[in-house]
CSV table of C-alpha atoms and ligand atoms in Angstrom, one decimal:
chain,number,residue,atom,x,y,z
F,16,UNK,CA,-106.8,267.8,-13.7
F,17,UNK,CA,-110.4,267.0,-14.9
F,18,UNK,CA,-111.7,263.6,-13.9
F,19,UNK,CA,-114.6,261.5,-15.0
F,20,UNK,CA,-116.2,258.1,-14.8
F,21,UNK,CA,-112.9,256.2,-15.2
F,22,UNK,CA,-111.5,257.9,-12.1
F,23,UNK,CA,-114.8,257.4,-10.2
F,24,UNK,CA,-114.4,253.7,-10.9
F,25,UNK,CA,-110.7,253.5,-10.2
F,26,UNK,CA,-110.3,255.9,-7.2
F,27,UNK,CA,-113.7,255.3,-5.5
F,28,UNK,CA,-115.6,252.2,-6.5
F,29,UNK,CA,-112.7,249.8,-6.9
F,30,UNK,CA,-111.1,251.1,-3.7
F,31,UNK,CA,-114.2,250.3,-1.7
F,32,UNK,CA,-114.4,254.0,-0.9
F,33,UNK,CA,-118.0,254.5,-2.2
F,34,UNK,CA,-120.2,255.9,0.6
F,35,UNK,CA,-123.4,254.8,-1.2
F,36,UNK,CA,-124.7,258.3,-1.0
F,37,UNK,CA,-126.5,258.0,-4.3
F,38,UNK,CA,-125.7,261.4,-5.8
F,39,UNK,CA,-124.0,260.1,-9.0
F,40,UNK,CA,-126.9,257.6,-9.5
F,41,UNK,CA,-129.6,259.2,-11.4
F,42,UNK,CA,-127.3,261.9,-12.8
F,43,UNK,CA,-126.0,259.4,-15.3
F,44,UNK,CA,-127.8,256.5,-17.0
F,45,UNK,CA,-124.6,254.4,-16.8
F,46,UNK,CA,-124.4,254.4,-13.0
F,47,UNK,CA,-126.8,252.1,-11.2
F,48,UNK,CA,-127.4,251.0,-7.6
F,49,UNK,CA,-128.6,247.7,-6.2
F,50,UNK,CA,-128.6,246.5,-2.6
F,51,UNK,CA,-126.8,249.7,-1.6
F,52,UNK,CA,-123.9,249.1,-4.0
F,53,UNK,CA,-123.1,251.6,-6.8
F,54,UNK,CA,-121.8,250.3,-10.1
F,55,UNK,CA,-120.8,251.7,-13.5
F,56,UNK,CA,-122.5,249.6,-16.1
F,57,UNK,CA,-120.9,251.3,-19.1
F,58,UNK,CA,-117.9,253.7,-19.2
F,59,UNK,CA,-119.4,256.7,-21.0
F,60,UNK,CA,-115.9,258.0,-22.0
F,61,UNK,CA,-116.3,261.5,-20.7
F,62,UNK,CA,-112.9,262.6,-19.2
F,63,UNK,CA,-114.5,265.4,-17.2
F,64,UNK,CA,-117.7,264.3,-15.5
F,65,UNK,CA,-120.2,265.6,-13.0
F,66,UNK,CA,-120.3,262.1,-11.6
F,67,UNK,CA,-116.8,262.5,-10.2
F,68,UNK,CA,-117.3,266.2,-9.3
F,69,UNK,CA,-120.3,265.4,-7.0
F,70,UNK,CA,-118.7,262.3,-5.4
F,71,UNK,CA,-117.9,262.9,-1.7
F,72,UNK,CA,-114.9,260.6,-2.1
F,73,UNK,CA,-113.7,262.4,-5.3
F,74,UNK,CA,-111.1,265.0,-4.5
F,75,UNK,CA,-112.6,267.0,-1.7
F,76,UNK,CA,-111.5,270.4,-0.3
F,77,UNK,CA,-113.6,271.0,2.8
F,78,UNK,CA,-112.3,274.6,3.2
F,79,UNK,CA,-113.3,275.4,-0.4
F,80,UNK,CA,-116.8,273.9,0.3
F,81,UNK,CA,-117.0,275.8,3.6
F,82,UNK,CA,-116.3,279.1,1.7
F,83,UNK,CA,-119.0,278.2,-0.8
F,84,UNK,CA,-121.6,277.5,2.0
F,85,UNK,CA,-120.6,280.0,4.7
F,86,UNK,CA,-118.5,282.5,2.9
F,87,UNK,CA,-115.5,281.7,5.0
F,88,UNK,CA,-113.5,278.8,6.2
F,89,UNK,CA,-114.5,277.2,9.5
F,90,UNK,CA,-113.0,278.7,12.7
F,91,UNK,CA,-114.0,275.7,14.7
F,92,UNK,CA,-111.8,272.8,13.5
F,93,UNK,CA,-113.8,270.3,15.6
F,94,UNK,CA,-117.6,271.0,15.1
F,95,UNK,CA,-117.3,273.2,12.0
F,96,UNK,CA,-119.0,276.5,11.4
F,97,UNK,CA,-122.0,277.0,13.6
F,98,UNK,CA,-124.0,279.8,15.2
F,99,UNK,CA,-126.0,277.8,17.7
F,100,UNK,CA,-125.8,274.5,19.6
F,101,UNK,CA,-128.9,273.2,21.5
F,102,UNK,CA,-130.9,270.3,22.8
F,103,UNK,CA,-134.1,270.1,20.7
F,104,UNK,CA,-137.2,267.9,20.2
F,105,UNK,CA,-140.5,267.8,18.4
F,106,UNK,CA,-143.4,269.1,20.6
F,107,UNK,CA,-146.0,266.9,18.8
F,108,UNK,CA,-145.9,263.6,20.7
F,109,UNK,CA,-146.7,261.6,17.5
F,110,UNK,CA,-143.6,263.0,15.7
F,111,UNK,CA,-141.4,262.7,18.8
F,112,UNK,CA,-142.7,259.1,19.4
F,113,UNK,CA,-141.9,258.0,15.9
F,114,UNK,CA,-138.6,259.8,15.7
F,115,UNK,CA,-135.3,258.1,16.3
F,116,UNK,CA,-134.8,260.3,19.4
F,117,UNK,CA,-136.6,263.6,19.8
F,118,UNK,CA,-137.9,263.7,16.3
F,119,UNK,CA,-136.3,267.0,15.5
F,120,UNK,CA,-135.5,266.1,11.9
F,121,UNK,CA,-139.0,265.0,11.1
F,122,UNK,CA,-140.5,268.1,12.8
F,123,UNK,CA,-138.2,270.4,10.9
F,124,UNK,CA,-138.8,268.6,7.6
F,125,UNK,CA,-142.6,268.6,8.1
F,126,UNK,CA,-142.5,272.3,9.1
F,127,UNK,CA,-140.5,273.3,6.0
F,128,UNK,CA,-143.0,271.5,3.8
F,129,UNK,CA,-146.0,273.0,5.6
F,130,UNK,CA,-144.6,276.5,5.2
F,131,UNK,CA,-144.9,276.0,1.5
F,132,UNK,CA,-141.2,276.9,0.9
F,133,UNK,CA,-140.3,273.4,-0.3
F,134,UNK,CA,-142.1,271.1,-2.7
F,135,UNK,CA,-140.6,268.0,-1.3
F,136,UNK,CA,-138.0,266.5,1.1
F,137,UNK,CA,-135.8,263.7,0.0
F,138,UNK,CA,-135.7,261.1,2.8
F,139,UNK,CA,-134.9,257.5,3.6
F,140,UNK,CA,-137.6,255.0,4.0
F,141,UNK,CA,-137.4,251.4,5.1
F,142,UNK,CA,-138.4,248.7,7.6
F,143,UNK,CA,-135.7,248.0,10.2
F,144,UNK,CA,-134.9,244.5,9.0
F,145,UNK,CA,-134.3,245.4,5.3
F,146,UNK,CA,-132.1,247.8,3.4
F,147,UNK,CA,-133.8,251.2,3.1
F,148,UNK,CA,-134.3,253.3,0.0
F,149,UNK,CA,-134.7,256.9,-1.1
F,150,UNK,CA,-138.2,258.5,-0.8
F,151,UNK,CA,-139.5,261.8,-2.0
F,152,UNK,CA,-141.8,263.1,0.7
F,153,UNK,CA,-144.4,265.8,-0.1
F,154,UNK,CA,-146.4,265.8,3.1
F,155,UNK,CA,-146.1,265.6,6.8
F,156,UNK,CA,-147.5,262.0,6.8
F,157,UNK,CA,-144.9,261.0,4.2
F,158,UNK,CA,-142.2,262.5,6.3
F,159,UNK,CA,-143.4,260.6,9.4
F,160,UNK,CA,-143.4,257.4,7.4
F,161,UNK,CA,-139.6,257.9,6.9
F,162,UNK,CA,-138.9,258.6,10.6
F,163,UNK,CA,-136.2,256.6,12.4
F,164,UNK,CA,-132.6,255.9,11.6
F,165,UNK,CA,-131.6,253.1,9.2
F,166,UNK,CA,-128.0,252.4,10.0
F,167,UNK,CA,-126.9,251.4,6.5
F,168,UNK,CA,-125.9,253.6,3.5
F,169,UNK,CA,-129.1,254.2,1.7
F,170,UNK,CA,-128.4,255.9,-1.7
F,171,UNK,CA,-130.8,258.6,-0.7
F,172,UNK,CA,-129.5,261.4,-2.9
F,173,UNK,CA,-130.6,259.5,-6.0
F,174,UNK,CA,-134.1,260.6,-4.8
F,175,UNK,CA,-133.1,264.2,-5.4
F,176,UNK,CA,-132.6,263.5,-9.2
F,177,UNK,CA,-135.8,261.6,-9.2
F,178,UNK,CA,-137.6,264.6,-7.8
F,179,UNK,CA,-136.0,266.9,-10.4
F,180,UNK,CA,-137.1,264.5,-13.1
F,181,UNK,CA,-140.6,264.8,-11.7
F,182,UNK,CA,-140.5,268.5,-12.3
F,183,UNK,CA,-139.8,269.7,-8.8
F,184,UNK,CA,-137.2,272.4,-8.2
F,185,UNK,CA,-137.5,273.4,-4.5
F,186,UNK,CA,-136.3,270.3,-2.8
F,187,UNK,CA,-134.8,269.7,0.7
F,188,UNK,CA,-132.7,266.7,1.7
F,189,UNK,CA,-131.8,264.9,4.9
F,190,UNK,CA,-128.6,263.0,4.8
F,191,UNK,CA,-125.5,261.6,6.4
F,192,UNK,CA,-122.4,263.8,6.3
F,193,UNK,CA,-121.1,262.2,3.1
F,194,UNK,CA,-124.5,263.0,1.5
F,195,UNK,CA,-124.4,266.5,2.7
F,196,UNK,CA,-120.9,267.0,1.1
F,197,UNK,CA,-122.4,265.5,-2.1
F,198,UNK,CA,-125.3,267.9,-1.9
F,199,UNK,CA,-123.0,270.9,-1.5
F,200,UNK,CA,-120.9,269.7,-4.5
F,201,UNK,CA,-124.1,269.5,-6.5
F,202,UNK,CA,-124.9,273.0,-5.4
F,203,UNK,CA,-121.5,274.1,-6.9
F,204,UNK,CA,-122.3,272.4,-10.2
F,205,UNK,CA,-125.8,274.0,-10.3
F,206,UNK,CA,-124.1,277.4,-9.7
F,207,UNK,CA,-122.0,277.0,-12.8
F,208,UNK,CA,-119.1,274.6,-12.0
F,209,UNK,CA,-120.8,271.7,-13.8
F,210,UNK,CA,-119.6,270.4,-17.1
F,211,UNK,CA,-121.7,269.4,-20.1
F,212,UNK,CA,-124.9,269.2,-18.3
F,213,UNK,CA,-125.6,271.8,-15.6
F,214,UNK,CA,-128.0,270.4,-12.9
F,215,UNK,CA,-131.2,272.4,-13.1
F,216,UNK,CA,-131.6,272.5,-9.3
F,217,UNK,CA,-129.6,272.2,-6.0
F,218,UNK,CA,-131.0,271.2,-2.6
F,219,UNK,CA,-132.9,274.2,-1.1
F,220,UNK,CA,-132.5,272.9,2.4
F,221,UNK,CA,-129.8,270.5,3.7
F,222,UNK,CA,-130.5,268.8,7.1
F,223,UNK,CA,-127.4,266.7,8.1
F,224,UNK,CA,-127.3,263.8,10.5
F,225,UNK,CA,-124.4,263.1,12.9
F,226,UNK,CA,-122.8,259.8,11.7
F,227,UNK,CA,-119.6,258.1,12.8
F,228,UNK,CA,-120.2,255.2,10.5
F,229,UNK,CA,-122.8,253.3,8.4
F,230,UNK,CA,-123.1,249.6,8.0
F,231,UNK,CA,-122.7,247.6,4.8
F,232,UNK,CA,-125.7,245.5,3.4
F,233,UNK,CA,-124.2,242.3,4.9
F,234,UNK,CA,-125.6,243.7,8.2
F,235,UNK,CA,-129.1,242.8,7.1
F,236,UNK,CA,-128.1,239.2,6.2
F,237,UNK,CA,-126.5,238.9,9.6
F,238,UNK,CA,-129.6,240.4,11.3
F,239,UNK,CA,-131.9,237.9,9.5
F,240,UNK,CA,-129.9,235.1,11.1
F,241,UNK,CA,-130.5,236.6,14.5
F,242,UNK,CA,-134.2,237.6,14.3
F,243,UNK,CA,-137.1,237.4,11.9
F,244,UNK,CA,-136.5,240.6,9.7
F,245,UNK,CA,-140.3,241.0,9.2
F,246,UNK,CA,-140.6,241.5,12.9
F,247,UNK,CA,-138.0,244.2,13.3
F,248,UNK,CA,-139.5,247.5,14.4
F,249,UNK,CA,-136.7,250.0,15.2
F,250,UNK,CA,-132.9,249.7,15.4
F,251,UNK,CA,-130.7,251.8,17.5
F,252,UNK,CA,-126.9,251.9,18.2
F,253,UNK,CA,-126.4,253.7,21.5
F,254,UNK,CA,-122.8,253.5,23.1
F,255,UNK,CA,-123.7,250.1,24.7
F,256,UNK,CA,-124.1,248.4,21.3
F,257,UNK,CA,-126.9,247.3,18.9
F,258,UNK,CA,-130.5,247.4,20.1
F,259,UNK,CA,-133.2,245.8,17.9
F,260,UNK,CA,-136.9,246.1,18.8
F,261,UNK,CA,-139.2,243.2,17.6
F,262,UNK,CA,-142.6,242.2,18.8
F,263,UNK,CA,-140.8,239.9,21.3
F,264,UNK,CA,-139.0,242.8,23.0
F,265,UNK,CA,-135.5,244.4,22.7
F,266,UNK,CA,-132.6,242.3,21.5
F,267,UNK,CA,-129.1,243.5,22.3
F,268,UNK,CA,-125.6,242.8,21.0
F,269,UNK,CA,-122.2,244.3,21.8
F,270,UNK,CA,-121.0,246.7,19.1
F,271,UNK,CA,-118.2,244.2,18.2
F,272,UNK,CA,-120.9,242.0,16.7
F,273,UNK,CA,-121.6,244.6,14.0
F,274,UNK,CA,-118.1,246.1,13.7
F,275,UNK,CA,-117.3,243.8,10.7
F,276,UNK,CA,-120.1,245.4,8.8
F,277,UNK,CA,-118.8,249.0,9.1
F,278,UNK,CA,-118.2,250.4,5.6
F,279,UNK,CA,-114.4,250.8,5.1
F,280,UNK,CA,-115.0,254.2,3.6
F,281,UNK,CA,-116.5,255.5,6.9
F,282,UNK,CA,-113.1,254.9,8.6
F,283,UNK,CA,-111.6,257.4,6.2
F,284,UNK,CA,-114.2,260.1,6.9
F,285,UNK,CA,-113.3,263.2,9.0
F,286,UNK,CA,-116.8,264.7,9.1
F,287,UNK,CA,-119.1,263.1,11.8
F,288,UNK,CA,-121.4,266.1,12.3
F,289,UNK,CA,-122.3,267.1,8.7
F,290,UNK,CA,-120.3,270.3,8.9
F,291,UNK,CA,-121.7,271.6,5.6
F,292,UNK,CA,-125.4,271.3,6.4
F,293,UNK,CA,-127.8,274.1,7.2
F,294,UNK,CA,-128.5,272.4,10.5
F,295,UNK,CA,-127.1,269.1,11.8
F,296,UNK,CA,-128.9,266.8,14.2
F,297,UNK,CA,-127.7,263.9,16.3
F,298,UNK,CA,-128.4,262.1,19.5
F,299,UNK,CA,-127.5,263.6,22.9
F,300,UNK,CA,-126.0,260.3,24.0
F,301,UNK,CA,-127.6,261.2,27.3
F,302,UNK,CA,-131.4,261.7,27.0
F,303,UNK,CA,-133.1,259.7,24.2
F,304,UNK,CA,-136.1,262.1,24.3
F,305,UNK,CA,-133.9,264.9,22.9
F,306,UNK,CA,-131.6,265.6,20.0
F,307,UNK,CA,-128.4,267.6,19.7
F,308,UNK,CA,-129.1,270.4,17.2
F,309,UNK,CA,-126.3,272.4,15.5
F,310,UNK,CA,-127.4,275.5,13.6
F,311,UNK,CA,-124.9,276.5,10.9
F,312,UNK,CA,-126.3,278.8,8.2
F,313,UNK,CA,-128.7,281.8,8.2
F,314,UNK,CA,-131.2,279.6,6.3
F,315,UNK,CA,-130.9,277.0,9.0
F,316,UNK,CA,-131.3,279.5,11.8
F,317,UNK,CA,-134.4,281.0,10.1
F,318,UNK,CA,-136.0,277.6,9.9
F,319,UNK,CA,-135.2,276.7,13.5
F,320,UNK,CA,-136.4,280.0,14.9
F,321,UNK,CA,-139.6,279.9,12.9
F,322,UNK,CA,-140.2,276.3,13.9
F,323,UNK,CA,-139.6,277.2,17.6
F,324,UNK,CA,-141.9,280.2,17.3
F,325,UNK,CA,-144.6,278.1,15.8
F,326,UNK,CA,-144.3,275.6,18.7
F,327,UNK,CA,-143.2,272.8,16.4
F,328,UNK,CA,-139.9,272.2,18.2
F,329,UNK,CA,-138.7,273.1,21.7
F,330,UNK,CA,-135.1,273.9,22.5
F,331,UNK,CA,-132.9,274.4,25.5
F,332,UNK,CA,-129.2,275.4,25.7
F,333,UNK,CA,-126.7,272.7,25.1
F,334,UNK,CA,-125.5,271.6,28.6
F,335,UNK,CA,-121.9,273.0,29.0
F,336,UNK,CA,-120.8,269.9,30.9
F,337,UNK,CA,-121.6,267.7,27.9
F,338,UNK,CA,-119.5,269.8,25.5
F,339,UNK,CA,-116.1,268.2,26.2
F,340,UNK,CA,-117.7,264.7,25.5
F,341,UNK,CA,-119.1,265.8,22.2
F,342,UNK,CA,-116.0,267.7,21.1
F,343,UNK,CA,-113.6,264.9,22.2
F,344,UNK,CA,-115.6,262.2,20.3
F,345,UNK,CA,-115.6,264.3,17.1
F,346,UNK,CA,-111.9,265.3,17.4
F,347,UNK,CA,-110.7,261.7,18.1
F,348,UNK,CA,-112.3,260.6,14.8
F,349,UNK,CA,-110.7,263.4,12.9
F,350,UNK,CA,-107.3,262.6,14.5
F,351,UNK,CA,-107.6,258.9,13.6
F,352,UNK,CA,-108.2,259.8,10.0
F,353,UNK,CA,-105.3,262.4,9.9
F,354,UNK,CA,-103.0,259.7,11.3
F,355,UNK,CA,-104.2,257.2,8.6
F,356,UNK,CA,-103.5,259.8,5.9
F,357,UNK,CA,-99.8,259.4,6.7
F,358,UNK,CA,-100.2,255.8,5.5
F,359,UNK,CA,-101.9,256.9,2.3
F,360,UNK,CA,-105.5,256.6,3.4
F,361,UNK,CA,-108.2,259.2,2.9
F,362,UNK,CA,-106.2,260.5,-0.1
F,363,UNK,CA,-109.4,262.1,-1.4
F,364,UNK,CA,-109.1,264.9,1.2
F,365,UNK,CA,-107.2,268.0,0.2
F,366,UNK,CA,-105.6,268.7,3.6
F,367,UNK,CA,-102.3,270.5,3.8
F,368,UNK,CA,-99.6,269.2,6.2
F,369,UNK,CA,-100.0,272.3,8.3
F,370,UNK,CA,-103.7,271.7,8.7
F,371,UNK,CA,-103.1,268.0,9.6
F,372,UNK,CA,-100.6,269.1,12.3
F,373,UNK,CA,-103.1,271.7,13.6
F,374,UNK,CA,-105.8,268.9,14.0
F,375,UNK,CA,-103.3,266.5,15.7
F,376,UNK,CA,-102.3,269.3,18.1
F,377,UNK,CA,-105.8,270.0,19.2
F,378,UNK,CA,-106.9,268.9,22.7
F,379,UNK,CA,-110.3,269.0,24.4
F,380,UNK,CA,-110.1,270.1,28.0
F,381,UNK,CA,-112.2,268.1,30.5
F,382,UNK,CA,-115.4,270.0,31.6
H,4,FAD,C1,-126.0,255.6,9.5
H,4,FAD,C2,-126.3,256.6,10.6
H,4,FAD,C3,-125.4,256.7,11.6
H,4,FAD,C4,-125.6,257.6,12.7
H,4,FAD,N1,-124.7,257.7,13.7
H,4,FAD,C5,-124.9,258.6,14.7
H,4,FAD,C6,-123.9,258.7,15.7
H,4,FAD,O1,-122.9,258.1,15.7
H,4,FAD,N2,-124.1,259.7,16.7
H,4,FAD,C7,-125.2,260.4,16.7
H,4,FAD,O2,-125.4,261.3,17.6
H,4,FAD,N3,-126.2,260.3,15.7
H,4,FAD,C8,-126.0,259.4,14.7
H,4,FAD,N4,-127.0,259.3,13.7
H,4,FAD,C9,-128.1,260.2,13.7
H,4,FAD,C10,-129.3,259.7,14.6
H,4,FAD,O3,-129.4,258.3,14.5
H,4,FAD,C11,-130.6,260.4,14.2
H,4,FAD,O4,-130.8,260.2,12.9
H,4,FAD,C12,-130.6,261.9,14.5
H,4,FAD,O5,-130.3,262.1,15.9
H,4,FAD,C13,-131.9,262.5,14.2
H,4,FAD,O6,-132.8,262.0,15.2
H,4,FAD,P1,-134.4,262.4,15.1
H,4,FAD,O7,-135.1,261.9,16.3
H,4,FAD,O8,-134.5,263.9,14.8
H,4,FAD,O9,-134.8,261.6,13.8
H,4,FAD,P2,-136.1,261.4,13.0
H,4,FAD,O10,-137.1,262.5,13.2
H,4,FAD,O11,-136.6,260.0,13.2
H,4,FAD,O12,-135.6,261.5,11.5
H,4,FAD,C14,-134.6,260.7,11.0
H,4,FAD,C15,-134.3,261.1,9.6
H,4,FAD,O13,-133.1,260.4,9.1
H,4,FAD,C16,-133.3,259.9,7.8
H,4,FAD,N5,-132.5,258.7,7.7
H,4,FAD,C17,-132.7,257.6,8.3
H,4,FAD,N6,-131.8,256.7,7.9
H,4,FAD,C18,-131.0,257.3,7.0
H,4,FAD,C19,-129.8,256.9,6.3
H,4,FAD,N7,-129.3,255.7,6.4
H,4,FAD,N8,-129.3,257.8,5.5
H,4,FAD,C20,-129.8,259.1,5.3
H,4,FAD,N9,-130.8,259.5,6.0
H,4,FAD,C21,-131.4,258.6,6.9
H,4,FAD,C22,-134.8,259.7,7.6
H,4,FAD,O14,-135.2,260.0,6.3
H,4,FAD,C23,-135.4,260.7,8.6
H,4,FAD,O15,-135.8,261.8,8.0
H,4,FAD,C24,-126.8,258.4,12.7
H,4,FAD,C25,-127.7,258.2,11.7
H,4,FAD,C26,-127.5,257.3,10.6
H,4,FAD,C27,-128.5,257.2,9.5
């Protein structure tokens, strides 16, 4: 059944399910964002709307999207389709030094721009103590200015529509898993599934970030009570908890201090490794100088191989002894969501009972 802005409001925004991805913002003059909240300012009346179709919390069939991206459903129910799994990092010390971990994302984004294949990369910019915002980067310097993780839900994908309005057509994006899903839904619309207004472009490169959850804007108000936000340099959330760097040094809090700020929608998300991306990048939870790099599509593999050949990134095989830890963390999140589905949660996911049972039956053997 076709759905539009009314359902976006009723099923997503009013249920606090919005991921703040930003994809519907900028497609429609009646949807706005402020302080990482998305709101409908006027119901346009369309009963079948692209705003609902691109929403990662609108009805979502991950198998169908996997067929769109990879030509087939995923054979790996835990990590999703992939052709390579590595540790990687930027070779340029300046890029690695400013990156969240090994700077792989910034190195790949810069390389893609330098190659001339892309006109811009849509990124997320901000100072650690304040909510971030979308940024359309057209040079390596601008990519570097966006380095580092901002652990809240920046509406970055709104930047894609801004770039299109500026006349660009060959645009890459870096986003959280929900944003990657939205990017792939937009790709479907641009390929002809759209209604009324067919988007004139879809992301030409999709770099996904690992993400188990993002924080609500209340986090920044809380942080401002702990430290001077103007002095916040970088923020990290390793397994031990929150780490905030200021000019005074590193301040630490247990993860329970920020748990109340986790966006409720993140607890209904089964995708922590951006399964629909061209490449996905995360931490190693082991060596902060490196990233985990998952290569998924032919386009992703081509970019990674070219970047490696050009000496922009270095790679080594993913350590087999780390594999069970990664797979277990990802599987446990999926299983939590599948169990919650029995109580009516995550109803946006089109997941047959047989698929749910299959996920619940999976186990990861110890390494
Ligand atoms: C909200 C959030 C939660 C995360 N949770 C995990 C996790 O649980 N486990 C894990 O292994 N990794 C997680 N990551 C990914 C990790 O923090 C790094 O982004 C990733 O490892 C890439 O590192 P890098 O050194 O290559 O990054 P860099 O080279 O510094 O590049 C980082 C890129 O991320 C983009 N970015 C920053 N903040 C956001 C944001 N809020 N939304 C969209 N894009 C953004 C920037 O534009 C930049 O291009 C998370 C990231 C975010 C944003």
